């Protein structure tokens, strides 16, 4: 492993961020790099390689119109992000990574050799698209280039400094798009079912090692001392659980909560932060 690759991977593993990674059509070396450096269990939650059409359709719940496309990579990143939210440890930043590529194969391809890599975090969707010069590299070499971009995308999402040595030529400069989400947009995505949850952190879980989450669901309209006491008692019985309150944005036989109402109820916890 090259020294710069190891340095980037070590920084990722030290960042306290956790990722679910979905790859199709390339970037296989990125997985080897991530998993061969100690500390991967703290940053890699799950890796899935949906190579067949059936596997991809099952993963996304639909068949992409085009497998190697910006939309497919972003759909994969969103699915990975939702999975990461469910698997992640308390208080950790999570991300979903989606990669789809059409690289050199055993037979010449009519279309471009290209790939897309997308990362989804709570408030950002970032996608890079690279079209490679045909005939310039072997499949293994193209896979390495795509792996470098996946590693860089993960490092950027972890907010760690990373200078990649991907050996791209001038015509191959990546095209990038970035979409930022504010709190209202994040909550609307939850209401619309695009994202499974939005997490608000009002306590520091790093003060103690927690193996799981201890969740108290409710409407909290309003939040009162009984709620706090109930979770306090539960925490005393399960001291390895990080205490969390859960508000359902959508309930059976009731209209969805409005964004304003969700923010109002969350604000109660912010005001009582010192007591929790």
GROMACS .gro file of C-alpha atoms in nm:
model
  276
    1UNK     CA    1   0.000   0.000   0.000
    2UNK     CA    2   0.132   0.343  -0.093
    3UNK     CA    3   0.217   0.574   0.196
    4UNK     CA    4  -0.036   0.840   0.097
    5UNK     CA    5  -0.316   0.584   0.083
    6UNK     CA    6  -0.233   0.456   0.431
    7UNK     CA    7  -0.222   0.811   0.566
    8UNK     CA    8  -0.568   0.891   0.427
    9UNK     CA    9  -0.716   0.565   0.555
   10UNK     CA   10  -0.569   0.619   0.902
   11UNK     CA   11  -0.721   0.968   0.908
   12UNK     CA   12  -1.061   0.827   0.808
   13UNK     CA   13  -1.044   0.562   1.081
   14UNK     CA   14  -0.957   0.829   1.338
   15UNK     CA   15  -1.240   1.064   1.241
   16UNK     CA   16  -1.524   0.907   1.445
   17UNK     CA   17  -1.737   0.883   1.131
   18UNK     CA   18  -1.910   0.565   1.018
   19UNK     CA   19  -2.003   0.465   0.665
   20UNK     CA   20  -2.211   0.219   0.471
   21UNK     CA   21  -2.062   0.169   0.126
   22UNK     CA   22  -2.239   0.042  -0.187
   23UNK     CA   23  -2.018  -0.024  -0.491
   24UNK     CA   24  -2.100  -0.154  -0.838
   25UNK     CA   25  -1.869  -0.179  -1.136
   26UNK     CA   26  -1.533  -0.081  -0.986
   27UNK     CA   27  -1.342   0.084  -0.701
   28UNK     CA   28  -1.274  -0.257  -0.546
   29UNK     CA   29  -0.926  -0.156  -0.431
   30UNK     CA   30  -1.075   0.111  -0.204
   31UNK     CA   31  -1.231  -0.163   0.007
   32UNK     CA   32  -0.899  -0.342   0.042
   33UNK     CA   33  -0.731  -0.021   0.150
   34UNK     CA   34  -0.998   0.059   0.408
   35UNK     CA   35  -1.014  -0.290   0.555
   36UNK     CA   36  -0.641  -0.364   0.563
   37UNK     CA   37  -0.553  -0.074   0.796
   38UNK     CA   38  -0.631  -0.126   1.167
   39UNK     CA   39  -0.938   0.061   1.287
   40UNK     CA   40  -1.178  -0.028   1.006
   41UNK     CA   41  -1.437  -0.172   1.244
   42UNK     CA   42  -1.491   0.176   1.385
   43UNK     CA   43  -1.557   0.345   1.051
   44UNK     CA   44  -1.694   0.082   0.809
   45UNK     CA   45  -2.039  -0.037   0.911
   46UNK     CA   46  -2.126  -0.239   0.603
   47UNK     CA   47  -2.018  -0.295   0.243
   48UNK     CA   48  -2.247  -0.426  -0.031
   49UNK     CA   49  -2.154  -0.494  -0.394
   50UNK     CA   50  -2.481  -0.508  -0.593
   51UNK     CA   51  -2.328  -0.634  -0.918
   52UNK     CA   52  -2.627  -0.802  -1.081
   53UNK     CA   53  -2.939  -0.624  -1.205
   54UNK     CA   54  -3.151  -0.818  -0.955
   55UNK     CA   55  -2.922  -0.724  -0.667
   56UNK     CA   56  -2.931  -0.355  -0.759
   57UNK     CA   57  -3.309  -0.358  -0.799
   58UNK     CA   58  -3.349  -0.519  -0.458
   59UNK     CA   59  -3.108  -0.273  -0.297
   60UNK     CA   60  -3.279   0.039  -0.436
   61UNK     CA   61  -3.633  -0.093  -0.454
   62UNK     CA   62  -3.636  -0.013  -0.825
   63UNK     CA   63  -3.437  -0.071  -1.142
   64UNK     CA   64  -3.227   0.233  -1.240
   65UNK     CA   65  -3.297   0.378  -1.583
   66UNK     CA   66  -2.920   0.374  -1.636
   67UNK     CA   67  -2.688   0.181  -1.406
   68UNK     CA   68  -2.381   0.401  -1.457
   69UNK     CA   69  -2.531   0.742  -1.393
   70UNK     CA   70  -2.539   1.028  -1.148
   71UNK     CA   71  -2.890   0.935  -1.040
   72UNK     CA   72  -2.796   0.574  -0.970
   73UNK     CA   73  -2.493   0.675  -0.761
   74UNK     CA   74  -2.699   0.924  -0.562
   75UNK     CA   75  -2.977   0.670  -0.507
   76UNK     CA   76  -2.716   0.423  -0.380
   77UNK     CA   77  -2.565   0.686  -0.149
   78UNK     CA   78  -2.908   0.770  -0.006
   79UNK     CA   79  -2.990   0.404   0.054
   80UNK     CA   80  -2.650   0.357   0.218
   81UNK     CA   81  -2.705   0.666   0.435
   82UNK     CA   82  -3.038   0.535   0.563
   83UNK     CA   83  -2.875   0.203   0.641
   84UNK     CA   84  -2.590   0.379   0.823
   85UNK     CA   85  -2.837   0.573   1.038
   86UNK     CA   86  -2.979   0.243   1.161
   87UNK     CA   87  -2.644   0.072   1.220
   88UNK     CA   88  -2.432   0.355   1.360
   89UNK     CA   89  -2.316   0.399   1.716
   90UNK     CA   90  -2.452   0.678   1.938
   91UNK     CA   91  -2.333   1.028   1.861
   92UNK     CA   92  -2.125   0.944   1.556
   93UNK     CA   93  -2.135   1.115   1.218
   94UNK     CA   94  -2.266   0.881   0.950
   95UNK     CA   95  -2.251   0.874   0.574
   96UNK     CA   96  -2.367   0.669   0.280
   97UNK     CA   97  -2.136   0.609  -0.015
   98UNK     CA   98  -2.258   0.508  -0.360
   99UNK     CA   99  -2.034   0.418  -0.653
  100UNK     CA  100  -2.126   0.298  -0.998
  101UNK     CA  101  -1.883   0.256  -1.286
  102UNK     CA  102  -1.840   0.129  -1.638
  103UNK     CA  103  -1.470   0.047  -1.669
  104UNK     CA  104  -1.251  -0.146  -1.912
  105UNK     CA  105  -1.381  -0.499  -1.965
  106UNK     CA  106  -1.285  -0.820  -2.144
  107UNK     CA  107  -1.461  -0.684  -2.454
  108UNK     CA  108  -1.436  -0.332  -2.600
  109UNK     CA  109  -1.715  -0.099  -2.491
  110UNK     CA  110  -1.902   0.133  -2.725
  111UNK     CA  111  -1.964   0.394  -2.458
  112UNK     CA  112  -1.731   0.594  -2.237
  113UNK     CA  113  -1.530   0.444  -1.956
  114UNK     CA  114  -1.670   0.643  -1.664
  115UNK     CA  115  -1.773   0.636  -1.302
  116UNK     CA  116  -1.978   0.827  -1.048
  117UNK     CA  117  -1.916   0.845  -0.674
  118UNK     CA  118  -2.165   1.004  -0.437
  119UNK     CA  119  -2.161   1.065  -0.062
  120UNK     CA  120  -2.465   1.150   0.146
  121UNK     CA  121  -2.442   1.292   0.497
  122UNK     CA  122  -2.711   1.449   0.711
  123UNK     CA  123  -2.688   1.788   0.541
  124UNK     CA  124  -2.496   1.732   0.218
  125UNK     CA  125  -2.507   1.534  -0.107
  126UNK     CA  126  -2.184   1.544  -0.306
  127UNK     CA  127  -2.127   1.367  -0.639
  128UNK     CA  128  -1.823   1.339  -0.868
  129UNK     CA  129  -1.824   1.217  -1.228
  130UNK     CA  130  -1.510   1.117  -1.416
  131UNK     CA  131  -1.488   1.012  -1.781
  132UNK     CA  132  -1.167   0.817  -1.844
  133UNK     CA  133  -0.966   0.817  -2.166
  134UNK     CA  134  -1.036   0.488  -2.342
  135UNK     CA  135  -0.738   0.266  -2.411
  136UNK     CA  136  -0.508   0.453  -2.174
  137UNK     CA  137  -0.525   0.209  -1.883
  138UNK     CA  138  -0.593  -0.154  -1.801
  139UNK     CA  139  -0.899  -0.255  -1.600
  140UNK     CA  140  -0.687  -0.278  -1.286
  141UNK     CA  141  -0.548   0.070  -1.346
  142UNK     CA  142  -0.894   0.217  -1.405
  143UNK     CA  143  -1.012   0.044  -1.090
  144UNK     CA  144  -0.729   0.209  -0.897
  145UNK     CA  145  -0.823   0.555  -1.029
  146UNK     CA  146  -1.185   0.503  -0.926
  147UNK     CA  147  -1.072   0.369  -0.589
  148UNK     CA  148  -0.871   0.686  -0.529
  149UNK     CA  149  -1.181   0.896  -0.589
  150UNK     CA  150  -1.392   0.684  -0.355
  151UNK     CA  151  -1.126   0.720  -0.085
  152UNK     CA  152  -1.112   1.096  -0.140
  153UNK     CA  153  -1.492   1.123  -0.127
  154UNK     CA  154  -1.503   0.939   0.205
  155UNK     CA  155  -1.221   1.153   0.345
  156UNK     CA  156  -1.401   1.472   0.240
  157UNK     CA  157  -1.722   1.355   0.407
  158UNK     CA  158  -1.520   1.278   0.722
  159UNK     CA  159  -1.374   1.631   0.699
  160UNK     CA  160  -1.017   1.506   0.699
  161UNK     CA  161  -0.746   1.643   0.473
  162UNK     CA  162  -0.667   1.416   0.180
  163UNK     CA  163  -0.449   1.471  -0.125
  164UNK     CA  164  -0.500   1.188  -0.372
  165UNK     CA  165  -0.255   1.077  -0.637
  166UNK     CA  166  -0.500   0.943  -0.892
  167UNK     CA  167  -0.295   0.999  -1.210
  168UNK     CA  168  -0.586   1.154  -1.401
  169UNK     CA  169  -0.509   1.336  -1.723
  170UNK     CA  170  -0.626   1.689  -1.801
  171UNK     CA  171  -0.933   1.579  -2.006
  172UNK     CA  172  -1.035   1.354  -1.715
  173UNK     CA  173  -1.082   1.628  -1.454
  174UNK     CA  174  -1.389   1.535  -1.246
  175UNK     CA  175  -1.718   1.716  -1.267
  176UNK     CA  176  -1.861   1.776  -0.922
  177UNK     CA  177  -2.198   1.877  -0.780
  178UNK     CA  178  -2.280   1.966  -0.420
  179UNK     CA  179  -2.624   2.008  -0.264
  180UNK     CA  180  -2.653   2.138   0.092
  181UNK     CA  181  -2.964   2.086   0.307
  182UNK     CA  182  -3.084   2.311   0.587
  183UNK     CA  183  -3.279   2.184   0.889
  184UNK     CA  184  -3.618   2.238   0.726
  185UNK     CA  185  -3.514   2.042   0.417
  186UNK     CA  186  -3.377   1.759   0.633
  187UNK     CA  187  -3.705   1.737   0.823
  188UNK     CA  188  -3.908   1.747   0.501
  189UNK     CA  189  -3.704   1.452   0.373
  190UNK     CA  190  -3.801   1.260   0.688
  191UNK     CA  191  -4.169   1.348   0.643
  192UNK     CA  192  -4.153   1.245   0.275
  193UNK     CA  193  -3.991   0.912   0.365
  194UNK     CA  194  -3.666   0.979   0.180
  195UNK     CA  195  -3.460   0.970   0.501
  196UNK     CA  196  -3.550   0.745   0.794
  197UNK     CA  197  -3.455   0.985   1.074
  198UNK     CA  198  -3.287   1.309   1.174
  199UNK     CA  199  -3.069   1.293   1.483
  200UNK     CA  200  -3.026   1.582   1.725
  201UNK     CA  201  -2.736   1.555   1.969
  202UNK     CA  202  -2.791   1.715   2.310
  203UNK     CA  203  -2.542   1.503   2.506
  204UNK     CA  204  -2.191   1.374   2.450
  205UNK     CA  205  -2.187   0.993   2.417
  206UNK     CA  206  -1.806   0.992   2.413
  207UNK     CA  207  -1.803   1.039   2.791
  208UNK     CA  208  -1.877   0.667   2.817
  209UNK     CA  209  -1.866   0.371   2.582
  210UNK     CA  210  -2.219   0.268   2.487
  211UNK     CA  211  -2.295  -0.058   2.309
  212UNK     CA  212  -2.647   0.032   2.203
  213UNK     CA  213  -2.920   0.295   2.208
  214UNK     CA  214  -3.193   0.309   2.470
  215UNK     CA  215  -3.495   0.470   2.300
  216UNK     CA  216  -3.802   0.624   2.462
  217UNK     CA  217  -4.065   0.704   2.196
  218UNK     CA  218  -4.341   0.955   2.248
  219UNK     CA  219  -4.516   1.263   2.118
  220UNK     CA  220  -4.362   1.486   2.390
  221UNK     CA  221  -4.643   1.737   2.354
  222UNK     CA  222  -4.532   1.863   2.595
  223UNK     CA  223  -4.211   1.715   2.735
  224UNK     CA  224  -4.240   1.678   3.114
  225UNK     CA  225  -4.057   1.541   3.416
  226UNK     CA  226  -4.227   1.203   3.383
  227UNK     CA  227  -4.056   1.147   3.048
  228UNK     CA  228  -3.718   1.236   3.195
  229UNK     CA  229  -3.772   1.013   3.497
  230UNK     CA  230  -3.885   0.720   3.285
  231UNK     CA  231  -3.571   0.732   3.071
  232UNK     CA  232  -3.357   0.783   3.380
  233UNK     CA  233  -3.494   0.464   3.538
  234UNK     CA  234  -3.453   0.272   3.213
  235UNK     CA  235  -3.093   0.394   3.187
  236UNK     CA  236  -3.019   0.272   3.539
  237UNK     CA  237  -3.140  -0.074   3.438
  238UNK     CA  238  -2.949  -0.080   3.107
  239UNK     CA  239  -2.631   0.112   3.176
  240UNK     CA  240  -2.477   0.012   2.842
  241UNK     CA  241  -2.748   0.197   2.648
  242UNK     CA  242  -2.717   0.557   2.530
  243UNK     CA  243  -3.047   0.727   2.623
  244UNK     CA  244  -3.244   0.872   2.332
  245UNK     CA  245  -3.589   1.024   2.287
  246UNK     CA  246  -3.777   0.950   1.964
  247UNK     CA  247  -4.049   1.162   1.807
  248UNK     CA  248  -4.249   1.008   1.521
  249UNK     CA  249  -4.305   1.256   1.240
  250UNK     CA  250  -4.573   1.030   1.092
  251UNK     CA  251  -4.827   0.835   1.297
  252UNK     CA  252  -5.109   0.604   1.195
  253UNK     CA  253  -5.451   0.769   1.171
  254UNK     CA  254  -5.299   1.113   1.224
  255UNK     CA  255  -5.169   1.375   0.983
  256UNK     CA  256  -4.788   1.414   0.971
  257UNK     CA  257  -4.636   1.666   1.208
  258UNK     CA  258  -4.546   1.993   1.041
  259UNK     CA  259  -4.185   2.105   1.025
  260UNK     CA  260  -4.265   2.391   1.262
  261UNK     CA  261  -4.424   2.154   1.514
  262UNK     CA  262  -4.129   1.912   1.503
  263UNK     CA  263  -3.886   2.197   1.562
  264UNK     CA  264  -4.101   2.326   1.850
  265UNK     CA  265  -4.099   1.986   2.022
  266UNK     CA  266  -3.727   1.938   1.966
  267UNK     CA  267  -3.661   2.281   2.115
  268UNK     CA  268  -3.800   2.153   2.447
  269UNK     CA  269  -3.510   1.908   2.470
  270UNK     CA  270  -3.260   2.177   2.384
  271UNK     CA  271  -3.388   2.393   2.671
  272UNK     CA  272  -3.371   2.101   2.914
  273UNK     CA  273  -3.028   1.991   2.794
  274UNK     CA  274  -2.862   2.055   3.129
  275UNK     CA  275  -3.103   1.819   3.304
  276UNK     CA  276  -3.048   1.524   3.069
   0.00000   0.00000   0.00000
